[in-house]
Coordinates of C-alpha atoms (C1' of nucleotides) in Angstrom, one line a residue:
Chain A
X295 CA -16.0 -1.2 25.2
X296 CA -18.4 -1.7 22.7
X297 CA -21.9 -0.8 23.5
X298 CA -24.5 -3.0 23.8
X299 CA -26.8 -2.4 21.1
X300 CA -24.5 -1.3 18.7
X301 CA -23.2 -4.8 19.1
X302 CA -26.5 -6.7 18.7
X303 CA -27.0 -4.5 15.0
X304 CA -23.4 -5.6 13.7
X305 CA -23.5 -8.9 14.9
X306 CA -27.0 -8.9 13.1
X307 CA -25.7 -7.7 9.9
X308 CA -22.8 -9.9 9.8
X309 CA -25.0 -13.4 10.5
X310 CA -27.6 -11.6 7.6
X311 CA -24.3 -11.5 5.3
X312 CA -23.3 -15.2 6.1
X313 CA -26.7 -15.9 5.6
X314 CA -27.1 -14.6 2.6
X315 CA -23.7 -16.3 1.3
X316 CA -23.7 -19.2 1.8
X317 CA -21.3 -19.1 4.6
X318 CA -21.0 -20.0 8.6
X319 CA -21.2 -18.5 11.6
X320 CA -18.3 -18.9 13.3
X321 CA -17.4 -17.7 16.8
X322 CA -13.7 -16.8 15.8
X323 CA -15.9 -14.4 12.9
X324 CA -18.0 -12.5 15.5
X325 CA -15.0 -12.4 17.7
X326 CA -12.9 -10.5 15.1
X327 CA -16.1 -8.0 14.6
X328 CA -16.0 -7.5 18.3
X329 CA -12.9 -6.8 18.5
X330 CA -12.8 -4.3 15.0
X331 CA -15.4 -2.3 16.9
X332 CA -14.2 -2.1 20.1
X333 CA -12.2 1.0 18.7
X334 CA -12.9 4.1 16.4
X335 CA -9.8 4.2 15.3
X336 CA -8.0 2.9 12.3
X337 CA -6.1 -0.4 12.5
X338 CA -4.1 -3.2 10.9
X339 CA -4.4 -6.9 11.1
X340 CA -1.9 -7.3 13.9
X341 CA -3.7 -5.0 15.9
X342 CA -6.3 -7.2 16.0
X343 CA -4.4 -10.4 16.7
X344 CA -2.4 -8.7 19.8
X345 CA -5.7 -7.1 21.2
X346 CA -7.0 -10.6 21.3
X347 CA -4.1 -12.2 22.5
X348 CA -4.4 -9.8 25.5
X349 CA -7.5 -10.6 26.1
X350 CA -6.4 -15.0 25.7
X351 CA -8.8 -15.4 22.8
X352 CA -7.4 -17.3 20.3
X353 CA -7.8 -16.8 16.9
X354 CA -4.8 -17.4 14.2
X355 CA -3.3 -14.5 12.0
X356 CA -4.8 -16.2 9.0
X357 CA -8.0 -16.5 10.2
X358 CA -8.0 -12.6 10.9
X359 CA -6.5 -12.0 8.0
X360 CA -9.5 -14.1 6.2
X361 CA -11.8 -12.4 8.2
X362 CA -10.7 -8.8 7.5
X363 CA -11.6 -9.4 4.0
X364 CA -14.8 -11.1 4.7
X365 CA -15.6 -8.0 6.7
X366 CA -14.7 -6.0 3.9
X367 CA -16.8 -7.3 1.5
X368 CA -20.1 -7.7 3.8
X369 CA -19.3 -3.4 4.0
X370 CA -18.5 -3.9 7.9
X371 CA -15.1 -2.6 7.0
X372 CA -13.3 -0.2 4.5
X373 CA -9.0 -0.8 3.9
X374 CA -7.7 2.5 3.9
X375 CA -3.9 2.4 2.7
X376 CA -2.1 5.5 4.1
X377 CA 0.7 5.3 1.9
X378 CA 2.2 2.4 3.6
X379 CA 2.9 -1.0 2.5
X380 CA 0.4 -2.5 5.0
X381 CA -3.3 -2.4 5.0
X382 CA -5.1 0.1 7.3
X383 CA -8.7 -0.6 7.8
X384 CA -11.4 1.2 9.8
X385 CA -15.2 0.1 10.6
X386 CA -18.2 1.9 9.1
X387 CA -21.0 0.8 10.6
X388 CA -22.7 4.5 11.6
X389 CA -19.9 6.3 10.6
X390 CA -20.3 8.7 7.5
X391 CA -17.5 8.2 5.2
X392 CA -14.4 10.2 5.5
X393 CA -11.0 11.8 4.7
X394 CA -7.8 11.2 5.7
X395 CA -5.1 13.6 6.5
X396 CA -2.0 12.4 7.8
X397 CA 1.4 14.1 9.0
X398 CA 4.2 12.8 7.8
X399 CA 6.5 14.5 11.0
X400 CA 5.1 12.5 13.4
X401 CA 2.2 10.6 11.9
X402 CA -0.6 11.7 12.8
X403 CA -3.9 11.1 11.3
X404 CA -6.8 13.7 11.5
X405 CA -10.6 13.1 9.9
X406 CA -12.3 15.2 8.0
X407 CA -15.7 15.1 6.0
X408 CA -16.3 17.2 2.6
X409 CA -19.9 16.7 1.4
X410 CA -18.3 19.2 -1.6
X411 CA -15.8 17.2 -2.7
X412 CA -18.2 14.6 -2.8
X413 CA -20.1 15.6 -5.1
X414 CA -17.4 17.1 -7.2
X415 CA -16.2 13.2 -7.3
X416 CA -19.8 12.2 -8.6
X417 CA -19.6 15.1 -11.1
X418 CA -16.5 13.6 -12.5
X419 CA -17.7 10.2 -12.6
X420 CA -20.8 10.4 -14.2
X421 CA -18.3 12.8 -16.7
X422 CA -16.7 8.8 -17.3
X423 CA -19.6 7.3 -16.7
X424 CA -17.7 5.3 -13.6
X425 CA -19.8 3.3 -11.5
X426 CA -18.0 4.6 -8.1
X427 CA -18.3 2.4 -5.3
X428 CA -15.4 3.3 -2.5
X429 CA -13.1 6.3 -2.9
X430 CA -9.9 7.1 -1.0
X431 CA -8.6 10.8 -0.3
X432 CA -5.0 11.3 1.3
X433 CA -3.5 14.3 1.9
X434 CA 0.4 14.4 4.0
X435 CA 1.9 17.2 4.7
X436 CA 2.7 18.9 8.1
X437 CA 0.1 19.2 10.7
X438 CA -0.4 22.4 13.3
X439 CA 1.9 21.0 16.1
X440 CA 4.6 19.7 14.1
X441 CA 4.9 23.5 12.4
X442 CA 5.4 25.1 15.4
X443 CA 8.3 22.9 17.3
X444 CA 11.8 24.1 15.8
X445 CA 13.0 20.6 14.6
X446 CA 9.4 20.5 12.8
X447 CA 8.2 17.3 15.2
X448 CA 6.2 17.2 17.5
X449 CA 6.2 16.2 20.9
X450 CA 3.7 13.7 21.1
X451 CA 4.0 10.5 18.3
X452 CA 1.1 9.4 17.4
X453 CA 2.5 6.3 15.2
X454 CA -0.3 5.5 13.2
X455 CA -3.9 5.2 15.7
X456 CA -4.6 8.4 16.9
X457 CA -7.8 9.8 15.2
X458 CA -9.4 13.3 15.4
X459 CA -13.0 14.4 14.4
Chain B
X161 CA 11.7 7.6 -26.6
X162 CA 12.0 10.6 -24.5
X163 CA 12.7 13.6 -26.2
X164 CA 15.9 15.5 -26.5
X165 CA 15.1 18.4 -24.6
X166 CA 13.1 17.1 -21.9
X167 CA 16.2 14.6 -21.2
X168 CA 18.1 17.6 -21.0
X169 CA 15.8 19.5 -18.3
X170 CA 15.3 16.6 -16.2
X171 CA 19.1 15.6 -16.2
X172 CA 19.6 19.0 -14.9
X173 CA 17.1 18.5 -12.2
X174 CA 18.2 15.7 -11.0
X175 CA 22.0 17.3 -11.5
X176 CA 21.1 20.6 -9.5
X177 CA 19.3 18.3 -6.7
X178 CA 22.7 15.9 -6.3
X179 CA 24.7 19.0 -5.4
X180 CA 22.5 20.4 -3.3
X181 CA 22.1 17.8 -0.7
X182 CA 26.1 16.9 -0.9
X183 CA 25.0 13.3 -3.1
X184 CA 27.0 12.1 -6.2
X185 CA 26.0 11.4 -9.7
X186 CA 26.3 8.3 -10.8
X187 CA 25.6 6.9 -14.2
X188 CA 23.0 4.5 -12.5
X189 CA 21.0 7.4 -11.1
X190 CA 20.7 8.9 -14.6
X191 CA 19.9 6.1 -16.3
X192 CA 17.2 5.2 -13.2
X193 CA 15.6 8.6 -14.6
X194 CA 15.6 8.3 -17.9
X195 CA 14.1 4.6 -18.1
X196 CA 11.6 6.6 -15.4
X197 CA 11.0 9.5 -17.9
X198 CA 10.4 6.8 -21.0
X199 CA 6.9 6.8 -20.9
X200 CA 3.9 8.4 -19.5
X201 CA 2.3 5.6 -17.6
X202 CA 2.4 4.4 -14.2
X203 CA 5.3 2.1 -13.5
X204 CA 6.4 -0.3 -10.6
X205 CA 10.0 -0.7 -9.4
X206 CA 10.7 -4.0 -10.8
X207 CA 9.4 -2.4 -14.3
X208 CA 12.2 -0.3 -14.8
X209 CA 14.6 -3.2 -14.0
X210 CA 12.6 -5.5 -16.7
X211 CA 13.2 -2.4 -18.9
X212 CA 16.8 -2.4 -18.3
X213 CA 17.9 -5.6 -18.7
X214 CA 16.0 -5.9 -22.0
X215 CA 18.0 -2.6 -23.2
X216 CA 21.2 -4.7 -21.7
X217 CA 21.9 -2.1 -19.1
X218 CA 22.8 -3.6 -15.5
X219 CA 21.0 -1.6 -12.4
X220 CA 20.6 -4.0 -9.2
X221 CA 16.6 -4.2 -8.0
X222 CA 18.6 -2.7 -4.7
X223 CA 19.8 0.2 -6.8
X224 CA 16.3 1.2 -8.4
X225 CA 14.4 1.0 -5.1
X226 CA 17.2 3.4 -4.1
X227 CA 16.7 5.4 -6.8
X228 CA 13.5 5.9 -6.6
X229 CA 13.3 6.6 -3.3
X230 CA 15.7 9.6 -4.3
X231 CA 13.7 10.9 -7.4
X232 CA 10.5 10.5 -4.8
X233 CA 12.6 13.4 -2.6
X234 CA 14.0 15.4 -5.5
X235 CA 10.1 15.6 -6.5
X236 CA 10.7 14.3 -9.7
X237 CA 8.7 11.5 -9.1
X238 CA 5.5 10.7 -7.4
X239 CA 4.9 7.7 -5.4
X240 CA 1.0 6.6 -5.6
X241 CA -0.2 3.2 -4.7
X242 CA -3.6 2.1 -6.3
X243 CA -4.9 0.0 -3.3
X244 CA -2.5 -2.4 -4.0
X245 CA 0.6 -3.3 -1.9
X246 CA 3.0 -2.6 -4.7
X247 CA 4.1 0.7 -4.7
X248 CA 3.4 2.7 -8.2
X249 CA 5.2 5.8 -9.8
X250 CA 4.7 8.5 -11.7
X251 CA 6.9 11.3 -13.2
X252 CA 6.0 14.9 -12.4
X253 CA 7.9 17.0 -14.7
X254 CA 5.7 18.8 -17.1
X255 CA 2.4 17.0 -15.9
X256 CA -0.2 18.2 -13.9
X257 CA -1.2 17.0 -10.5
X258 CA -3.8 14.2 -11.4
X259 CA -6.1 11.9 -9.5
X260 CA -6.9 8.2 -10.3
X261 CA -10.2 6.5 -11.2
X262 CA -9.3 2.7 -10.8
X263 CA -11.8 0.3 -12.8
X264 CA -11.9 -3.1 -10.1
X265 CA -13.1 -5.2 -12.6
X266 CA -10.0 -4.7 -15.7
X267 CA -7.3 -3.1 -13.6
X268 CA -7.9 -0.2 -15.7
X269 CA -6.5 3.2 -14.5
X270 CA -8.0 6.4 -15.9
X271 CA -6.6 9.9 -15.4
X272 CA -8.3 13.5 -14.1
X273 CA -7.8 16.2 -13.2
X274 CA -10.3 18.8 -10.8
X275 CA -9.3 22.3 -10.1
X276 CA -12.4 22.3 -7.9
X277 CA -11.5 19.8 -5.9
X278 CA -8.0 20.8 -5.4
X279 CA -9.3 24.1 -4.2
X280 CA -11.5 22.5 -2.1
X281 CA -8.5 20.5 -0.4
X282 CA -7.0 23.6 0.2
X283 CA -9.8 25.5 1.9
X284 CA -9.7 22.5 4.6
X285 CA -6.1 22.7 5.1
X286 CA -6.7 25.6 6.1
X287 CA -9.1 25.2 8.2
X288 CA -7.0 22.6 10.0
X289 CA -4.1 24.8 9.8
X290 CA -2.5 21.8 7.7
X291 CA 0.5 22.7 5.4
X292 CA -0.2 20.0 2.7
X293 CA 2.8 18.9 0.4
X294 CA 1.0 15.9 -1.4
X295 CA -2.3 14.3 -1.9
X296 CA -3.9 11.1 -3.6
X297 CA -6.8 10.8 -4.2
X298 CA -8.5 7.0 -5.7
X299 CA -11.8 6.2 -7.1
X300 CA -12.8 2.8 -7.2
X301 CA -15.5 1.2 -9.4
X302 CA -16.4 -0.1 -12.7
X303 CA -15.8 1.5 -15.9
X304 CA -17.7 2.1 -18.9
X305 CA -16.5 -1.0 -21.1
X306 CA -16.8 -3.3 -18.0
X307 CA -20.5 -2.4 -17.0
X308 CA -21.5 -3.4 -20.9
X309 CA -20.4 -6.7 -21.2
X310 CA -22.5 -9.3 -19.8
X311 CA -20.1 -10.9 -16.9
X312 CA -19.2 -7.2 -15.9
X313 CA -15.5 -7.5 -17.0
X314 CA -14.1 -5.8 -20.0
X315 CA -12.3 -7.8 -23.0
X316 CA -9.1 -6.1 -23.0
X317 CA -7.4 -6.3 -19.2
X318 CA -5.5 -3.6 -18.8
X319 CA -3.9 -4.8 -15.7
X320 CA -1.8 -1.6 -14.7
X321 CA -0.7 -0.1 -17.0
X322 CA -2.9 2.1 -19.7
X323 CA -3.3 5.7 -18.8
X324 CA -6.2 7.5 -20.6
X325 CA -6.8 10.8 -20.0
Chain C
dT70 C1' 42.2 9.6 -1.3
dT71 C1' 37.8 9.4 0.7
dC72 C1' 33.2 8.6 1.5
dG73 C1' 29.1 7.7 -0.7
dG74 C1' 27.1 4.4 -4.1
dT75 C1' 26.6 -0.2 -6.0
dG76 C1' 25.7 -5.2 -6.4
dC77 C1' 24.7 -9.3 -4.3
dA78 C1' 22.3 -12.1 -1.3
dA79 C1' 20.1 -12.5 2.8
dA80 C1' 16.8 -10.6 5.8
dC81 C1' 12.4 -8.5 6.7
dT82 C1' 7.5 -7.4 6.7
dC83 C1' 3.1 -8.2 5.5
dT84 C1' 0.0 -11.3 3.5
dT85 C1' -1.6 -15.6 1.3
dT86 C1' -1.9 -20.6 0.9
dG87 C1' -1.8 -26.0 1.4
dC88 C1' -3.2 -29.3 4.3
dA89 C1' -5.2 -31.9 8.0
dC90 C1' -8.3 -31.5 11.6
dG91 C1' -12.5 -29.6 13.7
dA92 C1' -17.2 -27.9 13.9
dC93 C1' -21.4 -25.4 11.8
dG94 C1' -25.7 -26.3 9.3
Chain D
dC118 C1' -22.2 -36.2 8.1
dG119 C1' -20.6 -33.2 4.4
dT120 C1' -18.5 -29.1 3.7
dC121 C1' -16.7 -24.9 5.0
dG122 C1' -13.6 -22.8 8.4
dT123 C1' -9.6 -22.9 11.3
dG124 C1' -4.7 -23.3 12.8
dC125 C1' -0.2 -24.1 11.7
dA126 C1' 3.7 -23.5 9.2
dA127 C1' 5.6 -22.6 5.0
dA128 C1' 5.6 -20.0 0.9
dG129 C1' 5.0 -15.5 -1.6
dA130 C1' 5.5 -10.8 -2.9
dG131 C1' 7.6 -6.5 -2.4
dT132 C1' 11.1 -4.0 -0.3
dT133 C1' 15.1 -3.1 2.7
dT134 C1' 19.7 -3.9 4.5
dG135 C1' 24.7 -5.5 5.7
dC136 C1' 28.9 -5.8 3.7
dA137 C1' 32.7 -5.8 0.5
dC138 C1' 34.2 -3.5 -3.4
dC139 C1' 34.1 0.5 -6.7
dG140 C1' 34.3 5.1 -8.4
dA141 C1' 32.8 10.2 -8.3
dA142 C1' 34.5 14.3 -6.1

DNA sequence: TTCGGTGCAAACTCTTTGCACGACG
DNA sequence: CGTCGTGCAAAGAGTTTGCACCGAA
């Protein structure tokens, strides 16, 4: 569950973003915001609509689907494609931006932070003069567990949520 | 046109690779690979079958996707996607591992490379014990030409296709 | 001769869109 | 009350798949 205050501060920068837009506050908006940071994890569109469904709020694909990319562009949000055809996404609101390093054996997806490679990325794109504003970093391979089981999988499948710090 | 001797190596490849894994070479495969191998740029699946049918030459779409997916194995191709939900290739023989810088105003794709930050990548992997076999890695922004002009979008749209490096 | 490969069309998955109705400002 | 947002269902885009036939080994 999400904590209070945390809460209150995204709902706050949400109805400042609608504010500033032009746009409404809808309940079926805060509801999807709710629900996108009721988790750390990373997650997909139809994660959201069947957490919601659990819960009997109703809100239609499309309208979660429209409200992912609202999200997205207030900078609630980040998509973060693994490689897949569909659209990961994860929230950023006091998170520091991160990594991504997923096994391809069994799916997992670990976190990691390099302020080094950061720079290096700024380096290069003043180099272009590129005005940078969201980066993505993949790297797939095998993790730890999968390289120790003979058959190179690991027990445990994570699909695609699990998410280590 | 690709050139003679490359052809050769990469027919070879591909040739070596069949045998190996029991699969048989087909005249579709090798002309998958050599449309693949006609240019330098990034390409998308259904541009290699707009490719062949202007050249005359009949491949099914169901026949390039399998391709592809089979040069993606062999290695001689790399699958990145830009962000998009279109998958996008690249071919791997006699090129360096690259990244991406992806203008999100003209579609523009710009190519470097960063021995530092490669290093870097490998340094975390192992730290995480991670045996990496791939990595992608996007920047997003607005390039040079598009932060001059007055709307923020540069004259010539590139959509997907120019590589500069 | 025998599987694996191909072409075709249909199916699938994820995402977007048109339209009529509903509700925020 | 006007307009933007929503739900629904249908359309789209890209990719995958089932099946009958074909051809490399």
């Amino acid at each position: 569950m999400i904590e209070e205050d945390k809460q209150k501060e995204v709902h706050k920068e949400l109805r400042n973003y609608l504010q500033m837009q032009g746009l409404k506050a809808t309940p079926e908006r805060f509801a999807v915001l709710d629900e996108v940071y009721s988790t750390n994890f990373h997650f997909e569109a139809d994660d959201i609509l069947v957490r919601m469904r659990k819960k009997k709020m109703h809100v239609s694909r499309a309208t979660i689907y429209r409200t992912l990319e609202l999200l997205e562009n207030s900078g609630l949000i980040r998509k973060a494609k693994l490689g897949e055809t569909k659209a990961y996404y994860e929230h950023t609101y006091g998170r520091h931006h991160h990594e991504h390093m997923k096994c391809t054996q069994c799916g997992r997806v670990i976190e990691f932070e390099s302020e080094e490679i950061e720079k290096l990325q700024d380096v290069i794109c003043r180099q272009y003069n590129f005005q940078m504003t969201n980066h993505i970093l993949h790297l797939f391979g095998v993790c730890e567990d999968c390289q120790k089981t003979t058959d190179g999988k690991a027990k445990n499948n994570y699909t695609t949520e699990l998410t280590v710090k």
